[in-house]
mmCIF file of C-alpha atoms in Angstrom:
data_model
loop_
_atom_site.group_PDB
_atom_site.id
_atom_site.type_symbol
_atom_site.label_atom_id
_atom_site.label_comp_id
_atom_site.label_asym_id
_atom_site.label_seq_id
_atom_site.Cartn_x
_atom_site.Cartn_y
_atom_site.Cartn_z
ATOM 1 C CA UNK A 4 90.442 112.211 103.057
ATOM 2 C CA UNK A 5 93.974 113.408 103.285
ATOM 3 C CA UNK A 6 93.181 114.301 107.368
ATOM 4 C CA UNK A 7 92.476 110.384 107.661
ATOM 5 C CA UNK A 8 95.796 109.666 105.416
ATOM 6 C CA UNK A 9 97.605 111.751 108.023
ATOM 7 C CA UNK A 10 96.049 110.568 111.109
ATOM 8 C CA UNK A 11 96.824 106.935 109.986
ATOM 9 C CA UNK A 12 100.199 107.629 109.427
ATOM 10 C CA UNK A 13 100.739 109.532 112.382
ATOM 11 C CA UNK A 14 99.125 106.920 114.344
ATOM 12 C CA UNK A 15 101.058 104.007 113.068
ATOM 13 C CA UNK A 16 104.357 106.063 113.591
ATOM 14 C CA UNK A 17 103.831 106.514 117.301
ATOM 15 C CA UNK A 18 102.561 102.524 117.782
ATOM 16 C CA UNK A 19 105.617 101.872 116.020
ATOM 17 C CA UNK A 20 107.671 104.119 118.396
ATOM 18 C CA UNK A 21 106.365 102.662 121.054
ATOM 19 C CA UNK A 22 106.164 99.216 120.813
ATOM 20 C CA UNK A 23 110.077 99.548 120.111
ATOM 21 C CA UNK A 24 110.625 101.470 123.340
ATOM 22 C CA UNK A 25 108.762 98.216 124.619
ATOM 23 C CA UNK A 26 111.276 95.531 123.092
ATOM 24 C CA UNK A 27 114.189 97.494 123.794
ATOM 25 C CA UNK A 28 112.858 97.004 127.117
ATOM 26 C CA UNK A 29 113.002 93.343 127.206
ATOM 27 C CA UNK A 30 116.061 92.855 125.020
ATOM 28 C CA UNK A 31 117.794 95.607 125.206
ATOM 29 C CA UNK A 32 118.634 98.904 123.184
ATOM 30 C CA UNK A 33 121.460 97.103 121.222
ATOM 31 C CA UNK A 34 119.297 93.708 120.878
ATOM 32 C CA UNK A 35 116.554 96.173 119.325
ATOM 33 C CA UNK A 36 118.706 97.547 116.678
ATOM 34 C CA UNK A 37 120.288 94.630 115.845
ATOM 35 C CA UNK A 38 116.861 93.308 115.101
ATOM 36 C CA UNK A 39 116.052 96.248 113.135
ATOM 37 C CA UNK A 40 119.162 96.175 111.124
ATOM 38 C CA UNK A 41 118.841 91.880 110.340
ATOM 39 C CA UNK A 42 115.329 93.121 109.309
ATOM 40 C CA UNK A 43 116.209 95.727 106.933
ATOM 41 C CA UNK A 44 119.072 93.285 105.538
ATOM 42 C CA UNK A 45 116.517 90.549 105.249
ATOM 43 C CA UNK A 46 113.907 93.125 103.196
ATOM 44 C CA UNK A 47 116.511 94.118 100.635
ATOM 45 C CA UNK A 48 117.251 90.368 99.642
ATOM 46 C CA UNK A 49 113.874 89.799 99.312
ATOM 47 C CA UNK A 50 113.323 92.852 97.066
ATOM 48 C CA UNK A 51 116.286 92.201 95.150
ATOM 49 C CA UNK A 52 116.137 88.263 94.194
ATOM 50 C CA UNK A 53 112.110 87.796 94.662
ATOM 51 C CA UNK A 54 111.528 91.160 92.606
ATOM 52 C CA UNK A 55 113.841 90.585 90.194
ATOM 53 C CA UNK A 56 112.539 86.742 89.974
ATOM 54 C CA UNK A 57 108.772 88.173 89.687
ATOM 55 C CA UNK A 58 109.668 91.121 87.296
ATOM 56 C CA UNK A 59 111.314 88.495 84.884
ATOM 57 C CA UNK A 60 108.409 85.831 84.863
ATOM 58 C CA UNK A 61 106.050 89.300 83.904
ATOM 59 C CA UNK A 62 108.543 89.619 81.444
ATOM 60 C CA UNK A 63 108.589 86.356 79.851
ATOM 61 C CA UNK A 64 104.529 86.679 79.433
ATOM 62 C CA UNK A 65 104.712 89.718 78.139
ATOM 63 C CA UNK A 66 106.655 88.935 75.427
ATOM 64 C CA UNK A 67 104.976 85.416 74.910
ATOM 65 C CA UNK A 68 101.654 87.449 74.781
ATOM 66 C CA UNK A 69 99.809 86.049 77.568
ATOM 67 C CA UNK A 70 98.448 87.881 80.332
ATOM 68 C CA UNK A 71 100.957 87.995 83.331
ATOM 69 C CA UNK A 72 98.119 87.768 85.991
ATOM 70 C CA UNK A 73 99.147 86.131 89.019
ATOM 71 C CA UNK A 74 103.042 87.369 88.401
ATOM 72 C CA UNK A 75 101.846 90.255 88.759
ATOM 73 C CA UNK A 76 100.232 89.831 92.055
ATOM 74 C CA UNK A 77 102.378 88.017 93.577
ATOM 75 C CA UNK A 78 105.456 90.398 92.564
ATOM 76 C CA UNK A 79 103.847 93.502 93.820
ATOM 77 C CA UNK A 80 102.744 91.274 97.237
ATOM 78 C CA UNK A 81 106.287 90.722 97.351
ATOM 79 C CA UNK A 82 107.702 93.882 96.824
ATOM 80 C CA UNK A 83 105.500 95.047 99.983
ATOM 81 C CA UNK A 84 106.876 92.351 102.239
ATOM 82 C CA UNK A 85 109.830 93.396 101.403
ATOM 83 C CA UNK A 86 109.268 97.325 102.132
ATOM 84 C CA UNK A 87 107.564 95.968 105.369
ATOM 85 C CA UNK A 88 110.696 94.791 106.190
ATOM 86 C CA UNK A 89 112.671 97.497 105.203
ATOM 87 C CA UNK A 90 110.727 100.227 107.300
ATOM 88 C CA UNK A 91 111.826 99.821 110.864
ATOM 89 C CA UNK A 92 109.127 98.396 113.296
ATOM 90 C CA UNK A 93 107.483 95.312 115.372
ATOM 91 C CA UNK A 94 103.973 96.208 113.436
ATOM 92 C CA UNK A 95 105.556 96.359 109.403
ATOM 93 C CA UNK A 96 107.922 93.440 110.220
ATOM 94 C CA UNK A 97 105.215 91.684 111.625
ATOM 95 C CA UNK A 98 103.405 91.927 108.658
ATOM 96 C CA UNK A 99 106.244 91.716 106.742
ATOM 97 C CA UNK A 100 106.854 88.220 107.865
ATOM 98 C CA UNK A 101 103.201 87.183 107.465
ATOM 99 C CA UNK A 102 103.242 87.935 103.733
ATOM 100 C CA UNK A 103 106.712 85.997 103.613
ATOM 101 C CA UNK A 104 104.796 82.494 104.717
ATOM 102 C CA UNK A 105 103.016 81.082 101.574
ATOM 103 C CA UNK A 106 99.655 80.265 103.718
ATOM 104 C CA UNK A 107 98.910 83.520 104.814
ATOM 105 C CA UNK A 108 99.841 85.245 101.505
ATOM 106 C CA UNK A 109 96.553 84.691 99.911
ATOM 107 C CA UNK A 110 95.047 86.565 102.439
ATOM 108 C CA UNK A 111 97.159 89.466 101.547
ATOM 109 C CA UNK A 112 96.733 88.437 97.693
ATOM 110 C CA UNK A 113 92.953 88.992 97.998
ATOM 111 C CA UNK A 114 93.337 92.540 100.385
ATOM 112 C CA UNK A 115 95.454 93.550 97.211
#
């Protein structure tokens, strides 16, 4: 199991790798990590105002003794767009950005 863990991770790192060596091709070095850092940005305000938006609606049930169901889901599907973005990468922002669009969210809703 953990051999599978690492080869995944190892594996995504180098597609990663690469397929940036292949858009700083196109658009530049500078282009690339200007792209990176607008991502990054773009991931933190996500994580800061959707978490924080998510965490307090969880809250709210909580208190009101309901169960905080879909809140829950959809903070935590959130909070991974938002690391997606973070992490530097075509493949993470990619998916990053899919999770962002309400239509494909579900999808990622019922992976989770």
């Amino acid at each position: 199991m953990s051999l599978a863990v690492v080869l995944f991770f190892a594996v995504g790192t180098l597609s990663e790798v690469y397929l940036l060596t292949i858009v700083s091709g196109y658009i530049s070095i500078m282009n690339t990590l200007s792209l990176i850092m607008f991502t990054f940005i773009v991931g933190n305000i996500i994580g800061r105002s959707w978490g924080k938006e998510y965490f307090e609606k969880m809250q709210w049930h909580l208190r009101s003794r309901s169960v905080p169901g879909d809140e829950v889901l959809n903070g935590s599907v959130m909070a991974l767009s938002g690391m997606f973005l973070v992490t530097p990468g075509v493949i993470t922002d990619f998916l990053g950005v899919l999770i962002l669009i309400p239509m494909t969210r579900g999808v990622f809703k019922n992976i989770a």
